[in-house]
């Protein structure tokens, strides 16, 4: 099958290289020319496990990076929209990139003869596809839904750091579609996957994505709140979570207390859902609390530092781990950002290290001191904050240092002045 993927970010590139590797012909389009230039040279614009290996194997064979839409659209029967859907300042979803890409697709569709299936992979608030996306494509293409083209919502559920594995091994595939929609192409595309495939309405598929992210972030804020109480009681929340997780109604996943969730999705999707609910005259108290707990969580390390030292103004603070989780260079909404901001407010000397995310964090905080070697950071700092659970942080030499471990990374605490965040 010929496929065009619009947007070469984490979702778009994983989707594009995934399908290319499954022997489909994929055109990957982005309006960021630098990204396309890099891809044409066989280089990824970001790190995601496994993608760098797939790129040269497929480049200019099953995978073509392109900065024009018209040729690829004409040749493709399916078009995946994978552009970003960030937050506006007021928390509502920002649909600018979706509108832009739908307009572009519509204008280029005008001259295409064949029937196209357009798949919305970007996360969009319920009813967006029905009320906004389809009308925009119809307007700019002068074509009619289900006569000249179809639109489906197939949300993406992968986890960064494990995206390619999740692509090839999904738990379920949710296909949102109009009732009478034709399934031939979609069924062919997903024929090699063995997981359950659920066909629902467009808005139900959109809501499944938001509800899944809301539930996962709820689990994290829940266990962080329990963790904060455990800390006051002198208990280890990881032991508590382990005991809870055997109950199949609870499950063991996403019960790792820490400095709060980050990443590009949870916060912005929760905010968007809250705003949508409020626009319907409903106040989603639980969703609001998930964010409130999460906003406070990174700052718990600052309280611990203040509790430990009478005078903090001459302390050198080493931040180990800057990406929002291990296995990625993505720093979007990373707890490290909120911790560093507060350390800057307190006028402290900040040292920082990450095995992958230094270039991205340097763009956000150009004026703090970065280390290329984590042991050097430890040797030169008074307080060490372990903020990301990179496995390489486990066996560093922390002897003699005050360490606040927010992710339960260190096992060997001999000679270390060790403080767990929630244990
Ligand atoms: P991203 O910011 O990494 O990538 C988006 C890409 O779209 C960028 O390369 C940008 O240049 C490109 N783009 C923007 N407007 C364009 C246009 N008009 N034409 C062509 N390209 C355009 O975003 P992402 O993390 O890949 O997320 C994409 C969507 O998928 C979002 O809606 C997000 O919520 C959702 N999602 C993300 C994840 C994740 O873990 N990152 C997981 C599931 C779902």
Coordinates of C-alpha atoms and ligand atoms in Angstrom, one line a residue:
X1 CA 0.0 0.0 0.0
X2 CA 1.2 3.6 -0.6
X3 CA 0.9 5.8 2.4
X4 CA 1.7 9.5 3.1
X5 CA 2.5 10.4 6.7
X6 CA 2.1 14.1 7.5
X7 CA 4.3 15.3 10.4
X8 CA 7.7 13.7 11.0
X9 CA 7.7 13.9 14.8
X10 CA 7.7 11.0 17.4
X11 CA 4.4 9.7 16.2
X12 CA 4.8 10.4 12.5
X13 CA 8.3 8.9 12.1
X14 CA 7.5 5.9 14.2
X15 CA 4.4 5.3 12.0
X16 CA 6.2 6.0 8.8
X17 CA 9.3 3.8 9.5
X18 CA 7.0 1.1 11.1
X19 CA 4.9 0.8 7.9
X20 CA 7.9 1.1 5.6
X21 CA 9.4 -1.9 7.5
X22 CA 6.2 -3.8 6.9
X23 CA 6.9 -3.3 3.2
X24 CA 4.5 -0.5 2.5
X25 CA 5.7 2.4 0.5
X26 CA 5.7 5.4 2.8
X27 CA 6.2 9.1 1.9
X28 CA 7.0 11.1 5.0
X29 CA 6.1 14.8 4.7
X30 CA 6.9 17.6 7.1
X31 CA 6.9 21.4 6.6
X32 CA 10.0 21.7 8.8
X33 CA 12.6 21.6 6.0
X34 CA 15.5 21.0 8.4
X35 CA 13.8 17.7 9.5
X36 CA 13.4 16.6 6.0
X37 CA 17.0 17.5 5.1
X38 CA 18.2 15.4 8.0
X39 CA 16.0 12.5 7.1
X40 CA 17.2 12.5 3.5
X41 CA 20.7 12.2 4.9
X42 CA 19.7 9.1 7.0
X43 CA 19.7 11.0 10.3
X44 CA 16.9 11.3 12.8
X45 CA 15.8 14.7 14.2
X46 CA 15.4 13.2 17.7
X47 CA 16.2 10.0 19.5
X48 CA 13.8 7.1 19.8
X49 CA 15.0 3.6 20.3
X50 CA 15.2 1.5 17.1
X51 CA 14.3 4.2 14.6
X52 CA 17.9 5.1 13.7
X53 CA 18.4 1.4 12.7
X54 CA 15.3 1.3 10.5
X55 CA 16.0 4.6 8.7
X56 CA 19.0 3.5 6.5
X57 CA 17.4 0.1 5.8
X58 CA 14.3 1.7 4.3
X59 CA 15.6 5.1 3.1
X60 CA 14.7 5.8 -0.6
X61 CA 13.3 2.3 -0.9
X62 CA 10.1 2.0 1.2
X63 CA 10.7 5.3 3.0
X64 CA 10.9 8.6 1.2
X65 CA 11.3 11.9 3.1
X66 CA 9.6 14.7 1.2
X67 CA 8.9 18.5 1.6
X68 CA 6.1 18.5 -1.0
X69 CA 2.7 16.9 -0.6
X70 CA 1.3 16.8 -4.1
X71 CA 3.2 13.9 -5.6
X72 CA 3.0 11.7 -2.5
X73 CA -0.7 12.4 -2.0
X74 CA -1.5 11.5 -5.6
X75 CA 0.4 8.2 -5.3
X76 CA -1.1 7.3 -1.8
X77 CA -4.3 5.6 -0.9
X78 CA -3.9 6.4 2.8
X79 CA -2.8 9.6 4.5
X80 CA -1.9 9.7 8.2
X81 CA -2.1 13.1 9.9
X82 CA 0.5 13.1 12.8
X83 CA 1.0 16.8 13.4
X84 CA 1.3 18.2 17.0
X85 CA -1.7 19.3 19.0
X86 CA -0.2 21.4 21.8
X87 CA -2.0 23.6 24.4
X88 CA -3.0 27.2 24.0
X89 CA -2.0 29.4 27.0
X90 CA -5.5 28.9 28.5
X91 CA -5.1 25.1 28.4
X92 CA -7.4 24.5 25.4
X93 CA -6.2 22.4 22.6
X94 CA -4.3 24.3 19.9
X95 CA -5.6 23.0 16.6
X96 CA -3.5 25.3 14.4
X97 CA -1.3 22.5 12.9
X98 CA -4.3 20.3 12.4
X99 CA -6.1 23.0 10.5
X100 CA -3.0 23.9 8.5
X101 CA -2.3 20.3 7.5
X102 CA -6.0 19.6 6.6
X103 CA -6.1 22.7 4.5
X104 CA -2.9 21.7 2.7
X105 CA -4.2 18.1 2.2
X106 CA -7.5 19.5 1.0
X107 CA -5.9 21.8 -1.6
X108 CA -3.7 19.0 -2.9
X109 CA -6.5 16.5 -2.9
X110 CA -8.4 18.7 -5.4
X111 CA -6.3 17.3 -8.3
X112 CA -6.2 13.7 -7.1
X113 CA -8.4 11.3 -8.9
X114 CA -8.5 8.3 -6.6
X115 CA -10.4 7.7 -3.4
X116 CA -8.3 8.5 -0.3
X117 CA -8.6 7.4 3.3
X118 CA -7.3 10.1 5.7
X119 CA -6.4 8.8 9.2
X120 CA -6.2 11.2 12.2
X121 CA -3.4 9.9 14.4
X122 CA -2.9 13.2 16.2
X123 CA -4.8 13.4 19.5
X124 CA -7.8 15.7 19.0
X125 CA -10.6 16.6 21.4
X126 CA -13.9 14.6 20.9
X127 CA -16.0 15.9 17.9
X128 CA -13.0 17.7 16.3
X129 CA -12.9 15.3 13.3
X130 CA -16.6 15.5 12.7
X131 CA -17.2 19.2 13.3
X132 CA -13.9 20.7 12.0
X133 CA -11.5 18.4 10.2
X134 CA -14.0 16.9 7.7
X135 CA -15.5 20.3 6.8
X136 CA -12.1 21.8 6.3
X137 CA -11.0 19.0 4.0
X138 CA -14.3 19.2 2.1
X139 CA -14.0 23.0 1.7
X140 CA -10.4 23.1 0.4
X141 CA -10.7 20.0 -1.8
X142 CA -14.2 20.7 -3.2
X143 CA -14.7 16.9 -2.6
X144 CA -17.2 15.0 -0.5
X145 CA -16.7 12.8 2.4
X146 CA -17.4 9.1 1.6
X147 CA -17.8 9.9 -2.1
X148 CA -14.2 11.1 -2.8
X149 CA -12.5 10.4 0.5
X150 CA -13.0 8.9 3.9
X151 CA -11.7 10.0 7.3
X152 CA -10.9 7.7 10.3
X153 CA -9.6 8.4 13.7
X154 CA -7.0 5.8 14.8
X155 CA -5.4 7.2 18.0
X156 CA -1.8 6.4 18.9
X157 CA -1.1 4.8 22.3
X158 CA 2.6 4.2 22.2
X159 CA 5.0 5.2 24.9
X160 CA 8.0 7.2 24.0
X161 CA 11.2 5.2 24.6
X162 CA 9.4 2.1 23.5
X163 CA 7.4 3.5 20.6
X164 CA 8.6 1.1 17.9
X165 CA 8.0 -1.9 20.0
X166 CA 4.5 -0.6 20.8
X167 CA 3.9 0.1 17.1
X168 CA 4.7 -3.6 16.2
X169 CA 2.9 -5.0 19.3
X170 CA -0.1 -2.8 20.0
X171 CA -2.5 -3.8 22.9
X172 CA -5.5 -2.8 20.8
X173 CA -6.3 -0.8 17.7
X174 CA -9.1 1.6 17.9
X175 CA -10.7 2.6 14.6
X176 CA -13.1 5.5 14.8
X177 CA -15.2 5.9 11.7
X178 CA -18.4 7.0 10.1
X179 CA -21.1 4.2 10.3
X180 CA -21.1 3.2 6.7
X181 CA -17.4 3.5 6.3
X182 CA -15.6 1.1 4.0
X183 CA -13.0 -1.1 5.8
X184 CA -11.2 -2.8 3.0
X185 CA -8.0 -0.7 3.2
X186 CA -7.8 -0.5 6.9
X187 CA -8.4 -4.2 7.3
X188 CA -5.6 -4.9 4.9
X189 CA -3.3 -2.5 6.7
X190 CA -3.9 -4.1 10.1
X191 CA -4.1 -7.7 8.8
X192 CA -0.6 -8.5 10.2
X193 CA -1.6 -7.4 13.8
X194 CA -3.1 -9.9 16.1
X195 CA -4.5 -7.6 18.8
X196 CA -8.2 -6.8 19.2
X197 CA -9.4 -4.2 16.7
X198 CA -12.4 -2.1 17.9
X199 CA -14.5 -0.1 15.5
X200 CA -16.3 2.8 17.1
X201 CA -17.6 6.2 16.1
X202 CA -15.1 9.0 15.3
X203 CA -15.8 10.9 18.6
X204 CA -15.7 7.7 20.7
X205 CA -12.2 6.9 19.3
X206 CA -11.2 10.5 20.2
X207 CA -12.6 10.1 23.7
X208 CA -10.9 6.7 24.2
X209 CA -7.5 8.4 23.7
X210 CA -8.3 11.2 26.1
X211 CA -9.8 8.8 28.7
X212 CA -6.8 6.5 28.5
X213 CA -4.3 9.3 29.1
X214 CA -6.5 10.7 31.9
X215 CA -6.6 7.3 33.6
X216 CA -2.9 6.7 33.3
X217 CA -2.0 10.2 34.6
X218 CA -4.5 9.6 37.4
X219 CA -2.7 6.4 38.4
X220 CA 0.6 8.3 38.6
X221 CA -0.9 11.2 40.6
X222 CA -2.7 8.7 42.9
X223 CA 0.5 6.8 43.7
X224 CA 2.4 10.1 44.2
X225 CA -0.1 11.3 46.7
X226 CA 0.0 7.9 48.5
X227 CA 3.8 8.2 48.3
X228 CA 3.8 11.7 49.9
X229 CA 1.7 10.3 52.8
X230 CA 4.1 7.3 53.0
X231 CA 7.1 9.6 53.3
X232 CA 5.5 11.3 56.3
X233 CA 4.7 8.0 57.8
X234 CA 8.2 6.6 57.2
X235 CA 6.9 4.0 54.8
X236 CA 8.2 2.9 51.4
X237 CA 5.5 3.5 48.7
X238 CA 7.2 1.0 46.4
X239 CA 6.5 -1.8 48.9
X240 CA 2.9 -0.5 49.3
X241 CA 2.4 -0.4 45.5
X242 CA 3.9 -3.8 45.1
X243 CA 1.3 -5.1 47.6
X244 CA -1.5 -3.3 45.8
X245 CA -0.5 -4.4 42.3
X246 CA -1.3 -8.1 42.8
X247 CA -5.0 -7.2 42.8
X248 CA -6.1 -7.6 39.2
X249 CA -8.5 -4.8 39.6
X250 CA -5.6 -2.5 40.3
X251 CA -2.7 -4.0 38.4
X252 CA 1.1 -3.4 38.9
X253 CA 1.6 -0.9 36.1
X254 CA 2.0 2.9 36.4
X255 CA 2.4 2.7 40.2
X256 CA 5.9 4.0 40.3
X257 CA 5.9 7.1 42.6
X258 CA 8.3 9.8 41.5
X259 CA 8.7 13.5 40.7
X260 CA 5.5 13.6 38.6
X261 CA 4.6 12.8 35.0
X262 CA 6.0 14.7 32.1
X263 CA 6.1 14.3 28.4
X264 CA 4.3 15.9 25.6
X265 CA 0.9 14.3 26.2
X266 CA -0.5 13.8 29.7
X267 CA -0.6 17.5 30.9
X268 CA -1.8 19.0 27.6
X269 CA -4.4 16.3 27.0
X270 CA -5.7 16.6 30.6
X271 CA -5.9 20.4 30.2
X272 CA -7.7 20.0 26.9
X273 CA -10.2 17.6 28.4
X274 CA -10.8 19.8 31.4
X275 CA -11.4 22.8 29.2
X276 CA -13.8 20.8 27.0
X277 CA -15.7 19.6 30.0
X278 CA -15.9 23.1 31.4
X279 CA -17.2 24.3 28.0
X280 CA -20.0 21.8 28.5
X281 CA -20.7 23.3 32.0
X282 CA -19.2 20.4 33.8
X283 CA -16.4 20.9 36.4
X284 CA -14.2 17.8 36.3
X285 CA -12.9 17.8 39.9
X286 CA -10.9 14.6 39.7
X287 CA -9.1 15.6 36.5
X288 CA -8.2 19.0 38.0
X289 CA -6.7 17.3 41.1
X290 CA -4.5 15.0 38.9
X291 CA -2.9 18.1 37.5
X292 CA -2.7 19.8 40.9
X293 CA -0.9 16.9 42.5
X294 CA 1.4 16.7 39.5
X295 CA 2.3 20.4 39.6
X296 CA 3.4 20.1 43.2
X297 CA 5.3 16.9 42.9
X298 CA 8.6 18.0 41.4
X299 CA 8.9 20.7 44.1
X300 CA 9.0 18.1 46.9
X301 CA 12.7 17.8 46.2
X302 CA 13.2 21.5 47.0
X303 CA 11.4 21.0 50.4
X304 CA 13.7 18.1 51.1
X305 CA 16.8 20.2 50.4
X306 CA 15.5 23.1 52.6
X307 CA 14.7 20.6 55.4
X308 CA 18.2 19.1 55.2
X309 CA 20.3 22.3 55.1
X310 CA 20.0 25.4 57.3
X311 CA 21.7 27.5 54.7
X312 CA 21.2 26.6 51.1
X313 CA 22.5 29.6 49.1
X314 CA 26.0 28.3 48.5
X315 CA 24.9 24.7 47.5
X316 CA 25.9 23.2 44.2
X317 CA 22.9 21.1 43.0
X318 CA 23.6 18.3 40.5
X319 CA 20.6 17.3 38.5
X320 CA 21.0 13.8 37.0
X321 CA 18.4 13.1 34.3
X322 CA 16.7 15.8 32.3
X323 CA 14.4 13.9 29.9
X324 CA 10.9 13.3 31.1
X325 CA 11.7 9.6 31.2
X326 CA 14.5 7.2 30.4
X327 CA 15.1 6.0 26.8
X328 CA 14.2 9.4 25.2
X329 CA 15.7 12.8 24.5
X330 CA 12.3 14.4 24.9
X331 CA 12.3 17.1 27.6
X332 CA 8.7 18.3 27.0
X333 CA 7.1 18.9 30.4
X334 CA 9.9 17.1 32.1
X335 CA 9.9 17.4 35.9
X336 CA 13.5 18.4 35.6
X337 CA 12.4 21.7 34.0
X338 CA 10.2 22.6 37.0
X339 CA 13.0 21.6 39.4
X340 CA 15.6 23.6 37.6
X341 CA 13.3 26.7 37.4
X342 CA 12.8 26.6 41.2
X343 CA 16.5 26.1 41.8
X344 CA 17.1 29.2 39.5
X345 CA 14.5 31.1 41.6
X346 CA 16.5 30.2 44.7
X347 CA 19.7 31.4 43.0
X348 CA 21.5 28.1 43.5
X349 CA 24.4 26.8 41.4
X350 CA 23.0 24.2 39.0
X351 CA 24.9 21.3 37.4
X352 CA 23.1 19.1 34.9
X353 CA 23.6 15.8 33.0
X354 CA 21.6 13.5 30.8
X355 CA 22.9 10.8 28.4
X356 CA 20.5 11.9 25.6
X357 CA 18.7 15.2 26.4
X358 CA 21.5 17.7 26.9
X359 CA 21.0 19.4 23.5
X360 CA 17.2 19.8 24.1
X361 CA 17.7 21.1 27.7
X362 CA 20.5 23.5 26.6
X363 CA 17.9 25.2 24.4
X364 CA 15.6 25.8 27.5
X365 CA 18.3 26.7 30.0
X366 CA 21.4 27.9 28.2
X367 CA 23.0 29.4 31.4
X368 CA 23.4 26.5 33.7
X369 CA 26.5 24.3 33.8
X370 CA 26.2 21.0 31.9
X371 CA 28.5 18.0 32.4
X372 CA 29.4 15.4 29.7
X373 CA 30.1 12.8 32.4
X374 CA 27.7 12.0 35.3
X375 CA 30.5 11.0 37.8
X376 CA 32.1 14.4 37.2
X377 CA 28.8 16.0 38.0
X378 CA 28.5 14.0 41.2
X379 CA 32.1 14.8 42.3
X380 CA 31.5 18.5 41.8
X381 CA 28.1 18.9 43.5
X382 CA 26.9 19.0 47.1
X383 CA 23.4 17.6 46.5
X384 CA 22.5 15.1 43.8
X385 CA 19.0 14.9 42.5
X386 CA 18.2 11.8 40.4
X387 CA 15.3 12.9 38.3
X388 CA 15.2 10.4 35.5
X389 CA 15.5 6.6 35.9
X390 CA 18.3 6.1 33.4
X391 CA 19.8 2.7 34.3
X392 CA 23.4 4.0 34.0
X393 CA 22.7 6.1 37.1
X394 CA 22.5 3.0 39.2
X395 CA 26.1 2.2 39.6
X396 CA 27.8 5.6 39.9
X397 CA 29.8 6.4 43.0
X398 CA 27.6 8.5 45.3
X399 CA 29.7 7.9 48.5
X400 CA 29.7 10.9 50.8
X401 CA 27.1 12.8 48.9
X402 CA 23.5 13.8 49.8
X403 CA 21.4 12.2 47.2
X404 CA 17.7 12.7 46.7
X405 CA 16.5 9.8 44.5
X406 CA 13.1 10.6 43.0
X407 CA 12.9 7.3 41.0
X408 CA 14.3 4.7 43.3
X409 CA 17.3 4.1 41.1
X410 CA 20.1 3.4 43.6
X411 CA 20.3 0.0 45.3
X412 CA 23.7 0.3 47.0
X413 CA 23.3 3.1 49.6
X414 CA 26.4 2.3 51.6
X415 CA 28.2 5.5 52.5
X416 CA 25.6 7.6 50.8
X417 CA 23.5 10.2 52.6
X418 CA 20.4 8.8 50.8
X419 CA 16.9 10.3 50.7
X420 CA 14.0 8.8 48.8
X421 CA 11.3 11.1 47.5
X422 CA 8.4 8.9 48.7
X423 CA 10.1 6.3 50.8
Ligands
LIG1 P1 5.9 16.4 17.4 O1 5.8 17.8 17.8 O2 7.1 15.5 17.7 O3 5.8 16.2 15.8 C1 4.8 16.9 15.0 C2 5.4 17.2 13.6 O4 4.4 17.8 12.8 C3 6.6 18.2 13.6 O5 7.7 17.6 13.0 C4 6.1 19.4 12.9 O6 7.1 20.1 12.1 C5 5.1 18.7 12.0 N1 4.0 19.6 11.4 C6 3.3 20.6 12.0 N2 2.5 21.2 11.1 C7 2.6 20.6 10.0 C8 2.0 20.7 8.7 N3 1.1 21.6 8.5 N4 2.5 19.9 7.7 C9 3.4 19.0 7.9 N5 4.0 18.8 9.1 C10 3.6 19.6 10.1 O7 4.6 15.7 17.9 P2 4.3 14.2 18.3 O8 4.9 13.9 19.7 O9 4.8 13.3 17.2 O10 2.7 14.1 18.5 C11 1.9 14.2 17.4 C12 0.5 14.0 17.8 O11 0.4 12.6 18.3 C13 0.0 14.9 18.9 O12 -1.4 15.1 18.7 C14 0.2 14.1 20.2 O13 -0.7 14.4 21.2 C15 -0.1 12.7 19.7 N6 0.6 11.6 20.4 C16 1.9 11.7 20.8 C17 2.5 10.7 21.5 C18 3.9 10.8 22.0 O14 4.3 10.0 22.8 N7 4.7 11.8 21.5 C19 1.8 9.5 21.8 C20 0.5 9.4 21.3 C21 -0.1 10.4 20.6

